[in-house]
């Protein structure tokens, strides 16, 4: 059957930008390959939009990011309608973060296409401040992704956000659709008698470095630079050009604004050299360089460390590289190409050959389809496994190894240790003892760690989880009774008779303390991993909420003797009186809203 893929993009043509051009070309190529590709993007719907493209109107922009208030609803509706096999999230894109909150999205494997870091800019303080709020959600999205696609090897190596996720990153260079580019037309935009015609294309924004390029060209006689694009720096750049002309500049510079594809490619076909002077890694690749290479034009780019832009030019042997914001370096590179037409011809021809060989959209689409197939095959049939033991841990280096070995000796397999940011080597000792280890990026309490273990167990196909948050392991007889009841109930609790807890006193009823360990089957894990249970950071409250779920079967097993495993003392103090008062106050608000849960059934003792 054909794969169904939903792309979550930022914009889509006729909006102009490298991400948008690539998304359009990729969807076209994928549909030609037989993939049922759809796209959800920002923008005003257009009359000629195809049925597989949905645009969500934008209400406002904040720090260069579009905000569409209806995006989450549109995402949930589109997922229900097309039932995609893969969500392909193009980042950076603030609306892609809604995938974290849509229940239908969490059961679908995600591919994150990493077009660019959100660079914490020294030039734009607003970007740095906004990223402080954006970053935790970005990390959560990367954590949930099955595969991350980087656009070049140097960008992957230099990317700070991706440094924790290299194990699921692959490099897939961008490509363009050469079959549908407009044919070259005559162009009369250039001034007559110009010795060297330079072209640059991009949004007139802070990181593009047009100031450096303008300053370099204004001092070069018989050289003309045309800049295509619009942006917030239009007035500032125009003022710079007029100021240079009033000082007697010998080079010519003109701003042409936005152009349609046909006149843009006419300029690319008629220029002598293409220039890209970007000064921040926000310029991650430069799709416009591929368009210049299609027309066999030599390129001059900034030698920007960690960016794919100089890598592309060097890999294709398509041009020259200049240090960041080096006006003299730009003048020297331009002058060199002006006086060496054979070098221009050789660089242009090399770039076109590299484009045909390695940077066409069909090559990118095939590589991406392979990743789709790998992750859907992996998701489709997880090998059925038994119960997974989950151990929350924090600074338990002295005891964790003994506890892990005790679990393995009891025949329960390799446990999962969820390490809450330990600083004493807990995870190393756990791994040496044979445990699987997760280290979440944010701090979490024992119950949140157990919920994390449940999500992991669901993904890996386990039949249930047995949380062990104390310092001892149940004896063999108790474990056998626990597992025997697991086939008959969704939750098996190991506890004595119900006791009145602080939660019970608040709610006015007798509740059993949430025991550790117990057994939670797949239905209970799915319920406790849902959005509705995400804020249940208290074990007693989680049990109360779970008991109220329709059809949830909960039984209780009285424990026998416990087998000491180790002094497993989590480095987490008891809740303070202030914290207890806060919990009581919050939970009291729910007293009259909660229905009385069903009583827990106690099976007969063996």
Coordinates of C-alpha atoms in Angstrom, one line a residue:
X1 CA 0.0 0.0 0.0
X2 CA 1.1 3.6 -0.7
X3 CA 2.6 5.4 2.2
X4 CA 0.5 8.4 3.5
X5 CA 2.6 11.3 4.6
X6 CA 1.5 14.6 6.2
X7 CA 4.1 17.4 5.9
X8 CA 3.9 20.2 8.5
X9 CA 5.6 23.1 6.9
X10 CA 5.9 26.8 7.5
X11 CA 4.7 28.2 4.2
X12 CA 4.2 27.0 0.7
X13 CA 4.6 28.7 -2.7
X14 CA 3.8 31.2 -4.0
X15 CA 5.5 32.3 -0.7
X16 CA 9.2 32.5 -1.5
X17 CA 11.9 30.9 0.6
X18 CA 14.3 28.0 0.6
X19 CA 12.2 25.8 2.9
X20 CA 9.1 26.5 0.8
X21 CA 10.7 25.8 -2.5
X22 CA 12.1 22.5 -1.2
X23 CA 8.8 21.4 0.4
X24 CA 6.9 22.1 -2.9
X25 CA 9.5 20.1 -4.9
X26 CA 9.6 17.3 -2.4
X27 CA 5.8 16.8 -2.3
X28 CA 5.7 16.9 -6.1
X29 CA 8.4 14.3 -6.3
X30 CA 6.9 12.1 -3.6
X31 CA 3.5 12.1 -5.3
X32 CA 5.2 11.1 -8.6
X33 CA 6.8 8.2 -6.7
X34 CA 3.4 6.9 -5.5
X35 CA 3.5 8.4 -2.0
X36 CA 0.2 9.9 -0.9
X37 CA 1.8 13.2 0.3
X38 CA -0.2 16.0 2.0
X39 CA 0.9 19.3 3.4
X40 CA -0.4 21.6 6.2
X41 CA 1.1 25.1 6.2
X42 CA 0.4 28.7 7.1
X43 CA -1.2 31.1 4.8
X44 CA -4.4 32.3 3.2
X45 CA -6.1 29.5 1.2
X46 CA -5.9 30.1 -2.6
X47 CA -8.6 29.1 -5.1
X48 CA -6.2 26.8 -7.1
X49 CA -4.8 24.9 -4.1
X50 CA -4.9 21.2 -4.7
X51 CA -6.9 19.0 -2.3
X52 CA -3.8 17.6 -0.6
X53 CA -2.7 21.1 0.5
X54 CA -4.3 23.0 3.4
X55 CA -3.3 26.5 4.4
X56 CA -4.2 27.9 7.9
X57 CA -4.6 31.7 8.0
X58 CA -2.1 33.6 10.1
X59 CA -3.3 36.2 12.6
X60 CA 0.0 37.8 13.5
X61 CA 3.8 37.4 13.4
X62 CA 6.1 37.5 16.5
X63 CA 9.9 37.5 16.2
X64 CA 9.7 36.3 12.5
X65 CA 7.4 33.4 13.5
X66 CA 3.8 33.2 12.1
X67 CA 1.0 32.5 14.6
X68 CA -2.1 30.7 13.3
X69 CA -4.6 30.3 16.1
X70 CA -6.4 27.5 14.2
X71 CA -3.4 25.4 13.4
X72 CA -3.8 22.8 16.2
X73 CA -7.4 22.2 15.3
X74 CA -6.5 21.9 11.6
X75 CA -3.7 19.4 12.5
X76 CA -6.0 17.2 14.5
X77 CA -8.7 17.4 11.8
X78 CA -6.2 16.5 9.0
X79 CA -4.8 13.6 10.9
X80 CA -8.3 12.2 11.4
X81 CA -9.1 12.7 7.8
X82 CA -6.1 11.2 6.0
X83 CA -4.7 8.9 8.8
X84 CA -1.1 9.4 7.8
X85 CA 1.6 6.7 8.3
X86 CA 4.3 9.4 8.9
X87 CA 4.3 13.0 10.2
X88 CA 7.1 14.9 8.4
X89 CA 7.8 18.1 10.5
X90 CA 9.8 20.8 8.8
X91 CA 11.8 22.8 11.4
X92 CA 12.2 25.5 12.6
X93 CA 8.4 26.0 12.7
X94 CA 6.6 27.0 15.9
X95 CA 3.3 25.4 14.7
X96 CA 4.9 22.0 14.3
X97 CA 5.1 22.0 18.1
X98 CA 1.3 21.4 18.2
X99 CA 2.1 17.7 17.4
X100 CA 3.1 17.4 21.0
X101 CA -0.5 18.2 22.1
X102 CA -2.6 16.4 19.5
X103 CA -3.5 12.9 20.7
X104 CA -3.8 11.5 17.2
X105 CA -0.2 12.7 16.4
X106 CA 1.5 10.7 19.2
X107 CA 0.6 7.3 17.7
X108 CA 2.3 8.2 14.4
X109 CA 6.1 8.1 13.8
X110 CA 7.6 11.5 13.3
X111 CA 10.4 12.6 10.9
X112 CA 11.9 16.0 11.8
X113 CA 13.5 17.7 8.8
X114 CA 16.1 20.0 10.4
X115 CA 16.4 22.9 7.9
X116 CA 18.1 25.2 10.4
X117 CA 18.9 25.9 14.1
X118 CA 17.1 28.8 15.7
X119 CA 20.4 30.7 16.1
X120 CA 20.7 32.6 19.3
X121 CA 21.6 35.8 17.5
X122 CA 24.1 38.4 18.8
X123 CA 22.5 40.7 16.2
X124 CA 18.9 40.2 17.1
X125 CA 18.3 40.0 20.9
X126 CA 14.6 39.3 20.4
X127 CA 15.5 36.0 18.7
X128 CA 17.6 35.0 21.7
X129 CA 14.8 35.8 24.2
X130 CA 12.2 34.0 22.2
X131 CA 14.3 30.9 21.8
X132 CA 14.5 30.6 25.6
X133 CA 10.8 29.9 25.6
X134 CA 10.8 27.8 22.4
X135 CA 13.7 25.5 23.3
X136 CA 12.0 23.1 25.8
X137 CA 9.3 22.3 23.3
X138 CA 11.8 21.9 20.5
X139 CA 13.7 19.4 22.6
X140 CA 10.5 17.5 23.4
X141 CA 9.7 17.3 19.6
X142 CA 13.2 16.0 18.9
X143 CA 12.9 13.5 21.7
X144 CA 9.7 12.1 20.2
X145 CA 11.0 11.9 16.6
X146 CA 11.9 8.5 15.1
X147 CA 14.3 10.1 12.6
X148 CA 15.9 13.6 12.2
X149 CA 17.1 14.6 8.8
X150 CA 20.0 17.1 8.6
X151 CA 20.8 18.8 5.4
X152 CA 24.6 18.6 5.5
X153 CA 27.3 16.9 7.5
X154 CA 28.9 20.2 8.9
X155 CA 25.5 21.5 10.0
X156 CA 24.7 18.3 11.9
X157 CA 28.1 18.4 13.6
X158 CA 27.8 22.0 14.6
X159 CA 24.1 22.0 15.7
X160 CA 23.8 22.4 19.4
X161 CA 20.1 21.4 19.5
X162 CA 20.9 18.1 17.7
X163 CA 23.9 17.1 19.9
X164 CA 21.8 14.9 22.1
X165 CA 20.1 13.1 19.2
X166 CA 22.9 12.1 16.8
X167 CA 21.9 8.4 17.2
X168 CA 18.7 9.1 15.2
X169 CA 20.1 11.7 12.8
X170 CA 20.9 11.1 9.1
X171 CA 22.2 13.5 6.5
X172 CA 20.0 14.0 3.4
X173 CA 21.1 17.0 1.3
X174 CA 18.4 19.2 -0.2
X175 CA 17.6 19.1 -3.9
X176 CA 15.6 21.0 -6.5
X177 CA 13.2 19.9 -9.2
X178 CA 15.0 20.7 -12.4
X179 CA 12.3 19.4 -14.6
X180 CA 9.8 22.2 -13.7
X181 CA 12.1 25.2 -13.6
X182 CA 11.0 28.0 -16.0
X183 CA 13.0 28.3 -19.2
X184 CA 15.5 31.2 -19.5
X185 CA 14.1 34.3 -21.1
X186 CA 15.9 37.4 -22.3
X187 CA 16.7 39.8 -19.5
X188 CA 17.1 43.6 -19.9
X189 CA 17.5 44.4 -16.2
X190 CA 21.3 45.0 -16.4
X191 CA 22.8 48.4 -17.1
X192 CA 24.6 48.5 -20.5
X193 CA 28.3 48.4 -20.5
X194 CA 28.7 46.5 -17.2
X195 CA 31.9 44.4 -17.0
X196 CA 30.7 42.0 -14.3
X197 CA 27.1 41.3 -13.4
X198 CA 26.5 40.1 -9.8
X199 CA 23.2 38.7 -8.5
X200 CA 22.1 38.0 -4.9
X201 CA 18.7 36.7 -3.8
X202 CA 17.2 36.5 -0.4
X203 CA 14.9 38.0 2.3
X204 CA 16.2 41.4 3.3
X205 CA 16.9 40.5 6.9
X206 CA 19.6 40.7 9.5
X207 CA 21.5 37.5 8.9
X208 CA 21.8 37.7 5.1
X209 CA 24.9 40.1 5.1
X210 CA 23.7 42.3 2.3
X211 CA 25.4 45.3 4.1
X212 CA 28.8 43.7 3.5
X213 CA 28.1 42.9 -0.1
X214 CA 26.9 46.4 -0.9
X215 CA 30.0 48.0 0.7
X216 CA 32.3 45.7 -1.3
X217 CA 30.6 46.3 -4.6
X218 CA 30.3 50.1 -4.3
X219 CA 34.1 50.4 -4.5
X220 CA 34.5 48.3 -7.7
X221 CA 34.2 50.0 -11.0
X222 CA 32.2 48.5 -13.9
X223 CA 30.5 46.0 -11.5
X224 CA 26.8 45.9 -10.9
X225 CA 24.9 44.1 -8.2
X226 CA 21.2 43.3 -8.3
X227 CA 19.5 42.1 -5.1
X228 CA 16.1 40.3 -5.4
X229 CA 14.0 40.1 -2.3
X230 CA 12.0 42.0 0.3
X231 CA 12.2 42.3 4.1
X232 CA 12.4 44.5 7.1
X233 CA 15.8 46.0 6.1
X234 CA 14.6 47.3 2.7
X235 CA 14.7 51.0 3.9
X236 CA 18.1 50.6 5.7
X237 CA 19.7 49.0 2.6
X238 CA 18.3 51.6 0.3
X239 CA 19.7 54.3 2.5
X240 CA 23.1 52.7 2.4
X241 CA 23.1 52.5 -1.4
X242 CA 22.1 56.2 -1.7
X243 CA 24.7 57.2 0.9
X244 CA 27.4 55.4 -1.1
X245 CA 26.3 57.0 -4.3
X246 CA 26.4 60.4 -2.8
X247 CA 30.0 59.7 -1.8
X248 CA 30.9 58.9 -5.4
X249 CA 30.6 55.1 -5.4
X250 CA 31.8 53.6 -8.7
X251 CA 29.9 50.3 -8.4
X252 CA 26.2 50.0 -9.0
X253 CA 23.8 48.4 -6.6
X254 CA 20.0 48.1 -7.1
X255 CA 17.2 46.5 -5.0
X256 CA 14.6 44.9 -7.3
X257 CA 12.1 43.6 -4.7
X258 CA 10.3 40.3 -5.0
X259 CA 10.1 38.7 -8.4
X260 CA 8.2 35.8 -9.8
X261 CA 10.0 32.6 -10.8
X262 CA 10.3 33.5 -14.5
X263 CA 12.1 36.9 -14.2
X264 CA 14.2 35.5 -11.3
X265 CA 15.5 32.7 -13.4
X266 CA 16.0 35.1 -16.3
X267 CA 18.4 37.0 -14.0
X268 CA 20.1 33.8 -12.9
X269 CA 20.7 32.9 -16.5
X270 CA 22.1 36.3 -17.5
X271 CA 24.3 37.1 -14.5
X272 CA 28.0 36.3 -14.3
X273 CA 28.4 35.4 -10.6
X274 CA 26.0 34.6 -7.9
X275 CA 26.7 35.9 -4.4
X276 CA 25.5 34.9 -0.9
X277 CA 27.0 36.8 2.0
X278 CA 25.0 35.4 4.9
X279 CA 26.7 35.9 8.3
X280 CA 24.8 33.5 10.7
X281 CA 24.1 29.8 10.6
X282 CA 20.4 30.6 10.1
X283 CA 21.6 30.2 6.5
X284 CA 21.9 26.5 6.8
X285 CA 22.1 25.4 3.1
X286 CA 21.0 27.9 0.5
X287 CA 18.6 26.3 -1.9
X288 CA 19.1 29.4 -4.2
X289 CA 22.7 28.2 -4.7
X290 CA 21.3 25.1 -6.3
X291 CA 19.3 27.3 -8.7
X292 CA 22.4 29.2 -9.6
X293 CA 24.3 25.9 -10.2
X294 CA 21.4 24.8 -12.5
X295 CA 22.3 27.9 -14.7
X296 CA 26.0 27.0 -14.5
X297 CA 26.9 30.1 -12.5
X298 CA 30.0 30.4 -10.3
X299 CA 29.1 31.2 -6.7
X300 CA 30.8 33.3 -4.0
X301 CA 29.7 32.6 -0.4
X302 CA 30.6 33.3 3.1
X303 CA 32.9 30.7 4.6
X304 CA 30.5 30.3 7.5
X305 CA 31.6 27.6 10.0
X306 CA 29.0 24.9 10.7
X307 CA 26.8 26.0 7.7
X308 CA 26.0 23.8 4.7
X309 CA 26.5 26.8 2.4
X310 CA 30.3 26.6 2.1
X311 CA 30.2 22.8 2.2
X312 CA 27.9 22.8 -0.8
X313 CA 30.1 25.1 -2.8
X314 CA 33.3 23.2 -1.8
X315 CA 31.7 19.8 -2.4
X316 CA 30.5 20.8 -5.9
X317 CA 33.6 22.8 -6.6
X318 CA 31.3 25.5 -7.8
X319 CA 32.8 28.8 -6.4
X320 CA 34.9 30.7 -3.9
X321 CA 34.5 31.2 -0.2
X322 CA 35.1 34.5 1.7
X323 CA 35.5 35.0 5.5
X324 CA 32.5 36.4 7.4
X325 CA 31.9 40.1 6.9
X326 CA 35.2 40.5 5.2
X327 CA 34.7 43.4 2.8
X328 CA 38.2 43.3 1.3
X329 CA 37.8 39.5 0.9
X330 CA 34.6 40.0 -1.1
X331 CA 36.3 42.6 -3.3
X332 CA 39.3 40.3 -4.0
X333 CA 37.0 37.3 -4.8
X334 CA 34.9 39.5 -7.2
X335 CA 37.9 41.0 -8.8
X336 CA 39.5 37.6 -9.3
X337 CA 36.4 36.2 -11.1
X338 CA 36.0 39.4 -13.2
X339 CA 39.5 39.0 -14.7
X340 CA 39.3 35.2 -15.1
X341 CA 36.4 34.2 -17.4
X342 CA 37.8 30.7 -17.8
X343 CA 37.7 30.2 -14.0
X344 CA 34.1 31.4 -14.0
X345 CA 33.2 28.9 -16.8
X346 CA 35.0 26.0 -15.0
X347 CA 33.3 26.6 -11.6
X348 CA 29.9 27.0 -13.2
X349 CA 30.2 23.8 -15.2
X350 CA 31.4 21.9 -12.1
X351 CA 28.5 23.1 -10.1
X352 CA 26.0 22.0 -12.7
X353 CA 27.5 18.6 -12.9
X354 CA 27.3 18.2 -9.1
X355 CA 23.7 19.3 -9.2
X356 CA 22.7 16.7 -11.8
X357 CA 24.7 14.0 -9.9
X358 CA 23.8 14.7 -6.2
X359 CA 21.5 17.5 -5.6
X360 CA 18.3 16.8 -7.6
X361 CA 15.0 16.4 -5.8
X362 CA 14.6 12.8 -6.9
X363 CA 17.7 11.8 -5.0
X364 CA 16.4 13.5 -1.9
X365 CA 13.0 12.0 -2.2
X366 CA 14.4 8.5 -2.6
X367 CA 16.6 8.9 0.5
X368 CA 13.7 10.2 2.5
X369 CA 11.4 7.4 1.4
X370 CA 14.0 4.9 2.7
X371 CA 13.8 6.5 6.1
X372 CA 10.0 6.4 6.0
X373 CA 10.1 2.7 5.2
X374 CA 12.5 1.9 8.0
X375 CA 10.6 3.7 10.8
X376 CA 7.2 2.4 9.7
X377 CA 8.5 -1.1 9.5
X378 CA 9.9 -0.7 13.0
X379 CA 6.6 0.7 14.3
X380 CA 4.4 -1.8 12.5
X381 CA 5.3 -4.9 14.3
X382 CA 7.0 -4.5 17.7
X383 CA 8.1 -7.9 19.0
X384 CA 5.8 -8.9 21.9
X385 CA 7.6 -8.8 25.2
X386 CA 6.7 -9.4 28.8
X387 CA 6.5 -6.9 31.6
X388 CA 9.2 -4.3 32.0
X389 CA 10.5 -3.3 35.4
X390 CA 10.8 0.5 35.7
X391 CA 13.1 2.0 38.4
X392 CA 13.1 5.8 39.1
X393 CA 16.6 6.8 40.3
X394 CA 18.4 9.8 41.4
X395 CA 22.0 9.7 42.8
X396 CA 21.7 6.0 43.7
X397 CA 25.2 5.0 42.6
X398 CA 25.9 2.9 45.7
X399 CA 22.7 0.8 45.4
X400 CA 21.4 0.8 41.8
X401 CA 23.7 -2.0 40.6
X402 CA 22.6 -4.3 43.4
X403 CA 18.9 -3.6 42.7
X404 CA 19.3 -4.1 39.0
X405 CA 21.1 -7.5 39.5
X406 CA 18.3 -8.5 41.9
X407 CA 15.7 -7.8 39.3
X408 CA 17.6 -9.8 36.6
X409 CA 18.1 -12.7 39.1
X410 CA 14.3 -12.8 39.7
X411 CA 13.8 -13.6 36.0
X412 CA 12.3 -10.2 35.1
X413 CA 14.8 -9.3 32.4
X414 CA 16.7 -6.1 32.0
X415 CA 14.9 -3.3 34.0
X416 CA 14.6 0.3 32.7
X417 CA 16.2 2.9 35.0
X418 CA 14.8 6.4 34.5
X419 CA 17.7 8.5 35.8
X420 CA 16.6 11.9 37.2
X421 CA 19.7 14.0 36.3
X422 CA 22.0 12.1 38.7
X423 CA 25.4 13.6 39.3
X424 CA 27.1 10.6 40.9
X425 CA 27.3 8.1 38.0
X426 CA 24.1 6.3 38.7
X427 CA 23.4 5.6 35.0
X428 CA 26.9 4.2 34.5
X429 CA 26.5 1.7 37.4
X430 CA 23.0 0.8 36.2
X431 CA 24.2 0.1 32.6
X432 CA 27.2 -2.0 33.9
X433 CA 24.7 -4.1 35.9
X434 CA 22.7 -4.7 32.7
X435 CA 19.9 -2.1 32.9
X436 CA 18.5 0.0 30.1
X437 CA 18.8 3.7 31.0
X438 CA 16.9 6.8 30.0
X439 CA 18.0 10.3 31.0
X440 CA 15.2 12.8 30.5
X441 CA 16.3 16.4 29.7
X442 CA 14.0 17.9 32.4
X443 CA 13.9 17.0 36.1
X444 CA 11.0 14.7 37.1
X445 CA 9.7 13.1 40.3
X446 CA 9.3 9.3 40.7
X447 CA 5.8 9.1 39.4
X448 CA 6.7 11.2 36.3
X449 CA 9.6 8.8 35.8
X450 CA 7.2 5.8 35.9
X451 CA 5.0 7.5 33.3
X452 CA 8.0 7.9 31.1
X453 CA 8.8 4.2 31.6
X454 CA 5.2 3.4 30.5
X455 CA 5.6 5.3 27.3
X456 CA 8.8 3.5 26.6
X457 CA 7.2 0.1 27.3
X458 CA 4.3 0.9 24.9
X459 CA 6.7 1.8 22.1
X460 CA 8.7 -1.4 22.6
X461 CA 5.7 -3.7 22.7
X462 CA 5.8 -4.7 26.4
X463 CA 2.7 -6.2 27.9
X464 CA 3.0 -4.1 31.1
X465 CA 5.3 -2.4 33.6
X466 CA 6.2 -3.2 37.1
X467 CA 7.4 0.0 38.9
X468 CA 9.9 -0.4 41.7
X469 CA 10.3 2.9 43.5
X470 CA 11.3 1.6 46.9
X471 CA 14.5 0.0 48.2
X472 CA 13.4 -3.7 48.1
X473 CA 12.2 -6.3 45.6
X474 CA 9.2 -8.5 46.4
X475 CA 9.8 -12.1 47.1
X476 CA 9.3 -14.7 44.5
X477 CA 5.9 -15.8 45.8
X478 CA 4.5 -12.3 45.7
X479 CA 5.9 -11.7 42.2
X480 CA 4.3 -14.9 41.0
X481 CA 0.9 -13.9 42.4
X482 CA 1.3 -10.4 40.9
X483 CA 2.0 -11.8 37.4
X484 CA -0.7 -14.4 37.7
X485 CA -3.3 -11.7 38.3
X486 CA -1.9 -9.5 35.4
X487 CA -3.7 -11.6 32.8
X488 CA -7.0 -10.9 34.5
X489 CA -6.8 -7.2 35.3
X490 CA -5.5 -3.9 33.9
X491 CA -3.9 -2.9 37.2
X492 CA -2.7 -5.2 39.9
X493 CA -1.8 -3.3 43.1
X494 CA 0.4 -4.8 45.8
X495 CA -0.9 -3.4 49.1
X496 CA -2.5 -4.3 52.4
X497 CA -6.1 -3.3 53.2
X498 CA -7.1 0.2 52.1
X499 CA -5.8 2.9 54.4
X500 CA -6.8 6.5 54.8
X501 CA -4.2 8.7 53.1
X502 CA -3.8 12.5 53.0
X503 CA -5.6 12.4 49.7
X504 CA -8.4 10.3 51.2
X505 CA -8.8 12.8 54.0
X506 CA -9.1 15.7 51.5
X507 CA -11.6 13.8 49.4
X508 CA -13.5 12.4 52.4
X509 CA -13.1 8.7 51.5
X510 CA -10.9 5.7 52.2
X511 CA -8.3 5.1 49.5
X512 CA -5.4 2.6 49.3
X513 CA -2.0 4.1 49.1
X514 CA -0.5 3.6 45.6
X515 CA 1.7 0.5 46.1
X516 CA 5.2 0.0 44.7
X517 CA 5.6 -2.4 43.0
X518 CA 2.4 -3.3 41.1
X519 CA 1.6 -4.3 37.5
X520 CA 0.1 -2.0 34.9
X521 CA -1.2 -3.6 31.7
X522 CA -1.3 -2.0 28.3
X523 CA -4.8 -0.4 28.8
X524 CA -3.6 1.3 32.1
X525 CA -0.3 2.4 30.4
X526 CA -2.2 3.9 27.5
X527 CA -4.5 5.8 29.9
X528 CA -1.7 7.0 32.1
X529 CA 0.3 8.1 29.0
X530 CA -2.5 10.1 27.6
X531 CA -2.8 13.9 27.5
X532 CA -5.5 13.9 30.2
X533 CA -3.0 12.2 32.6
X534 CA 0.0 14.3 31.7
X535 CA -0.3 16.5 34.8
X536 CA -1.0 13.7 37.3
X537 CA 2.3 14.1 39.1
X538 CA 1.1 12.5 42.3
X539 CA 0.8 8.7 42.7
X540 CA -2.4 8.8 44.8
X541 CA -4.1 11.2 42.4
X542 CA -3.1 9.0 39.5
X543 CA -4.7 5.9 41.2
X544 CA -7.9 7.8 41.9
X545 CA -8.1 9.0 38.3
X546 CA -7.3 5.6 36.9
X547 CA -10.0 3.9 39.0
X548 CA -12.6 6.3 37.4
X549 CA -11.8 5.2 33.9
X550 CA -14.7 3.2 32.3
X551 CA -14.0 -0.5 32.2
X552 CA -10.7 -0.3 34.0
X553 CA -10.2 -3.6 36.0
X554 CA -8.2 -3.0 39.2
X555 CA -7.3 -5.7 41.7
X556 CA -5.2 -5.8 44.9
X557 CA -2.6 -8.4 46.0
X558 CA -1.5 -8.6 49.6
X559 CA 2.3 -8.7 49.7
X560 CA 4.4 -11.4 51.4
X561 CA 7.9 -10.9 52.7
X562 CA 10.3 -8.7 50.7
X563 CA 13.7 -9.7 49.6
X564 CA 16.2 -7.0 50.5
X565 CA 18.0 -5.8 47.3
X566 CA 20.0 -2.9 48.5
X567 CA 19.6 0.4 50.3
X568 CA 18.1 2.1 47.3
X569 CA 17.5 5.6 48.7
X570 CA 16.4 8.1 46.0
X571 CA 17.9 11.5 46.6
X572 CA 14.5 13.1 46.9
X573 CA 13.3 14.5 50.3
X574 CA 9.8 14.0 51.6
X575 CA 7.4 16.6 50.5
X576 CA 7.5 19.7 52.7
X577 CA 4.5 20.8 54.7
X578 CA 4.1 23.7 52.3
X579 CA 4.0 21.3 49.4
X580 CA 1.5 19.1 51.2
X581 CA -0.7 22.1 51.9
X582 CA -0.5 23.1 48.2
X583 CA -1.5 19.7 47.1
X584 CA -4.4 19.6 49.5
X585 CA -5.6 23.0 48.3
X586 CA -5.5 22.0 44.7
X587 CA -7.1 18.6 45.1
X588 CA -9.9 20.1 47.3
X589 CA -11.1 22.0 44.2
X590 CA -11.9 18.6 42.6
X591 CA -13.8 17.2 45.6
X592 CA -17.3 17.9 44.3
X593 CA -16.4 17.2 40.6
X594 CA -15.1 13.7 41.2
X595 CA -17.5 10.7 41.0
X596 CA -16.9 8.0 43.6
X597 CA -14.5 5.4 42.2
X598 CA -15.4 1.7 42.2
X599 CA -14.1 -0.4 45.1
X600 CA -10.9 -2.3 44.6
X601 CA -11.5 -6.1 44.3
X602 CA -9.3 -8.3 46.4
X603 CA -8.6 -11.8 45.0
X604 CA -8.6 -14.7 47.4
X605 CA -5.2 -15.6 48.9
X606 CA -3.5 -18.7 47.5

